[in-house]
Amino acid sequence: ARGELQRPRFWDPLLQALFDRGLAHERAYVEHLRQAGHHVVEIDGPAGIDEARVDKTIEAMVAGVGVIVQGAFLRDGWAGRTDILKRVEVASALGAWSYEVIDTKLARRTKGATILQLCLYSELLSAVQARMPEYMHVVTPGTGFRPESYRTASFGAYYRQARRGFEHFLRRESGESTYPEPNEHCPVCVWRTPCAARRRADDHLCLVAGITKVQIGELRRREIETTGALAVTPLPLTWKPERGAAHSYERIREQARIQVEGRAAGKTLYEALAVLPDLGLARLPTPSAGDVFLDLEGDPFVDEGGLEYLFGYVFDEEDGTQKYCGEWALSREPEKHAFETFVDFAISRWAQYPDFHIYHYAPYEPSALKRLMGRYVTREDEIDRMLRASLFVDLYQVVRQGIRASIERYSIKELESLFSFTRATPLEDASQAMATVQVLLEVGDPQTITDALKDTVAGYNRDDCLSARALRDWLEGVRSSLISKGALLERPIPPTGEVSEVRGEWQARIAALIARLTLDVPADARERTGDQHARWILAYILDWHRREEKTAWWEYFRLAALADEDLFEERAGIAGLTFVGAVGGTAKAPVHRYRFPPQEIELRGGEPLHQRGGDKFGKVERISLDDRVIDVKKRTDTAMIHPEAVFSHNVIGTGVLAEALARIGDYVADHGIAGDGPYQAARHLLTRAPPPLGAEPIRLPKETTLGAATRIASKLQGGVLPIQGPPGTGKTHIGARMICALVKSGAKVGITATSHKVIRNLLNAVLEAAREAGQLMRCAQKVDGDEEDLPQLTFVESNDELFDALRGNYDVAAGTAWLWARPEAQDAVDVLFVDEAAQMSLANVLGVSHAAKNLVLLGDPRQLDQPTQGSHPEGTSVSALDYVLDGQLTIGAEQGLFLENTWRLHPDICAFTSELFYESRLEAVPGLERQEVRSRGRVRGTGLRYVPVDHQGNQNSSPEEAEVIRELVAGILGSSTFWIDRHGTEHAIGLNDILIIAPYNAQVFEL
Ligand code: SF4
């Protein structure tokens, strides 16, 4: 900006080609608008912004021209030229019209930077027309010039924040560090060559392979600033790191040492790491003549979900000749074909060579295959068997756990000097060709990919496959040499990948059902009718539970293969355990206490634990994240074992839910999706039918949401009533009163949710509402353990007891989806309430839907999302409420109830939340504007505050932020701070009135 450095100039043919194509796309769109009859005015001049062009733009806007091309704006140091300004009939200072911005972009996926650019243009535009445009648009190729529209308000807060941050940075006095710290933009930055040279000249710590920013920060605080200095840091460390485990610093110290030794020797050095069972070189299976070396080329930015555009693999023919297969897939159909071809090849190879494996480098390949399996709903069991049989061997893991090399990145290319591999295709040519291929795929122009480009990329891909083979052979050599020196290195024991007969029968049944349900359904979603789409969703959701279960098992195998230090990074893992002593149990099955260092953990108690490798270890009896101790109920065979790390894994059988879906599928295949009869709620849900209330409106004019909810509760005639309740709008309060109204009218009511805790919460609210109304209420809840009954609430442990209670005089019964999906639950209640329906999968809600004619879905998809693990066909991996909303931010007046009054948020906070997430429909109830914090200190007044904290490299905890929070809390408590409630009453603020929300447990530890 100050002109002190000359911007490096590259003539990049790729960038030039992109520029030309971008211009052509813009011209074509302008022509399209002209053909459509719009009056087009072009603000001439190829680039640059001056007052004359700004004046011309304003002139055209004032005249109300339909389309303005290359409009120019200047204001407060910001400038912009908009591709297109399009007139909309929304009044503004200009008259009965205003303008919205349209940008033409080549990339099919709109990126964050584009949105920020559009926000800036919209803001510049709003200054002229005195109205912020409601929408901003992007037009990409191959869409028939249909713009993609974005609500300006949805991004306004983020944009303002980003703009202020940038302006703040630009105002900084010189002397602030502008050192070229490496970041994700570097690989495509024009300054990359001088920046890399500077870091190398400084022997920057980022040159150490595998080092993190947190580690660099810690080392700098200890005045270790260079790779060379780190290499000679005394071991064991004489200091305890503030961040992270000591052994991770020892590891990077050793990495720095070998890199410095390699530099001195002028060649790549390596050394073997200590041999550990099941890790590193012990993960290499016995080589087979059938082995395959796989490498996929993919581009995550093509369409939605990316494209695997080249499937390459090397193997030996029966006569021993090496063969390379490279199948191109430049669009969806060929991608499916290439995927199926490879899987079929692998399965037949397996039959021919039962000891074969598929080698790859880094986890990309198996992940991509799982993704494709989910995308095309094909070869699912083949992939499942291959994964369960551990056919895939990740050579990157073998390298990282088995050796240390004097390289700056553990990429296969950097390793090649160790095994003298020579590439046939120069890397420079290959990366240029790959970049071009990917750009052409991203802009939807695959037909222009030339054979020469394909040959270069395929040559590179072939080299990668051959390199993986050479690496495997070299690692075998390292392994043999270690064994010859006395190391004990076993081969992994292969698990079997056989499919049980029961699963085989299930698959056949589901496949037949899918075929019946989708007989007349077009493959292209845009060509389906509503009913056809509902049947498609039903067909492809039938196997949802099995996919989730399979994914859970794959996760088990992944976790079982991790080293102790890797489990430190896993939420399901807990590492750095130190045995404290026995705290209960028996001699044979003691309860042992372990201490652990701060880390991100998702254990809450009751989970089964496994040791590295997968052997069972025990069960979590109790865990305290505050004290960082875990009590484990041991097994007889683990009573004497104290591992450094363990992981939790549990697969809960979902057969009952899957069966429930299959019953709906059978019915719909025989009787169609419409009409009266069984499974009406499920069919209404699938077709997104509005709540069936006869002539009754969902909401009367001036009626409160509570009034509407209790009025329509007993008027439901078989279907689904969704209720969207943003924070503080009394969703549970309203749900509880609806249940009371239903019981009063003689109805039986069921309650379900994703956890016993959520269910209990609604039950408690029901009991409270009944007490307030003086209404007798008999409730039963199915729970897992022994619990003492409460007044009007009976706990039962078996399904039969619960259904007996319902058949008797109980009014309300509650349990998880596993209870309500049982065949005997069919029509057990009149209305089933699903609480937190935005976190319950559509599959599970369909699974329980037969329990009642009417479903009430309570929740809010704008808050927490439903967690899924598996890859599912498009549209089936959503929560029930998300499915109903179908991409809308809020539920429409004819679709259900939107609870628009928050009883919690001050209007200053509500305005932000409402604008961003609820289409400005959420409002604070009168009186909340009185809420306020009064203080002489820093925290006072109303609304949101943003406190920026400078820090780098933190992932799930930040001591810098924790310190600022400590200061804020101390400031509140130390400055006689009061808060005023909505009735105007003043209250003193104590520690218990302050809620601190952190996204990670590790940050809670910091706090
Ligand atoms: S190469 Fe990296 S560090 Fe250098 S200017 Fe570009 S983004 Fe910044």
CSV table of N, CA and C and ligand atoms in Angstrom, one decimal, residues 179-183 185-187 189-193 195-196 199, ligand 1:
chain,number,residue,atom,x,y,z
A,179,TYR,N,5.3,-9.5,9.5
A,179,TYR,CA,6.2,-10.7,9.1
A,179,TYR,C,5.4,-11.7,8.3
A,180,PRO,N,5.9,-12.2,7.2
A,180,PRO,CA,5.1,-13.2,6.4
A,180,PRO,C,4.9,-14.5,7.0
A,181,GLU,N,4.1,-14.5,8.1
A,181,GLU,CA,3.8,-15.8,8.8
A,181,GLU,C,3.0,-16.7,7.8
A,182,PRO,N,3.4,-17.9,7.7
A,182,PRO,CA,2.6,-18.8,6.7
A,182,PRO,C,1.2,-18.9,7.0
A,183,ASN,N,0.3,-18.9,6.0
A,183,ASN,CA,-1.1,-19.1,6.2
A,183,ASN,C,-1.7,-19.7,5.0
A,185,HIS,N,-3.5,-18.8,2.6
A,185,HIS,CA,-3.5,-18.2,1.3
A,185,HIS,C,-2.2,-18.2,0.5
A,186,CYS,N,-1.1,-18.5,1.3
A,186,CYS,CA,0.3,-18.5,0.7
A,186,CYS,C,0.4,-19.3,-0.6
A,187,PRO,N,-0.1,-20.5,-0.7
A,187,PRO,CA,0.1,-21.3,-1.9
A,187,PRO,C,-0.4,-20.6,-3.2
A,189,CYS,N,-0.7,-17.1,-3.4
A,189,CYS,CA,-0.4,-15.7,-3.3
A,189,CYS,C,0.7,-15.3,-4.2
A,190,VAL,N,0.6,-14.1,-4.8
A,190,VAL,CA,1.7,-13.6,-5.7
A,190,VAL,C,3.0,-13.3,-5.0
A,191,TRP,N,2.9,-13.1,-3.7
A,191,TRP,CA,4.1,-12.8,-2.9
A,191,TRP,C,4.8,-14.1,-2.4
A,192,ARG,N,4.3,-15.3,-2.8
A,192,ARG,CA,4.8,-16.5,-2.1
A,192,ARG,C,6.3,-16.7,-2.3
A,193,THR,N,6.9,-16.3,-3.4
A,193,THR,CA,8.3,-16.6,-3.6
A,193,THR,C,9.1,-15.8,-2.6
A,195,CYS,N,8.2,-14.3,0.1
A,195,CYS,CA,7.9,-14.6,1.5
A,195,CYS,C,8.6,-15.9,2.0
A,196,ALA,N,8.5,-16.9,1.1
A,196,ALA,CA,9.2,-18.2,1.4
A,196,ALA,C,10.7,-18.0,1.6
A,199,ARG,N,11.4,-16.5,5.0
A,199,ARG,CA,11.3,-17.5,6.1
A,199,ARG,C,12.5,-18.4,6.1
B,1,SF4,S1,2.8,-15.4,0.6
B,1,SF4,FE1,1.7,-15.7,2.5
B,1,SF4,S2,2.7,-14.5,4.0
B,1,SF4,FE2,3.4,-13.8,2.0
B,1,SF4,S3,2.0,-12.1,1.5
B,1,SF4,FE3,1.1,-13.9,0.6
B,1,SF4,S4,-0.3,-14.7,2.1
B,1,SF4,FE4,1.0,-13.2,3.2
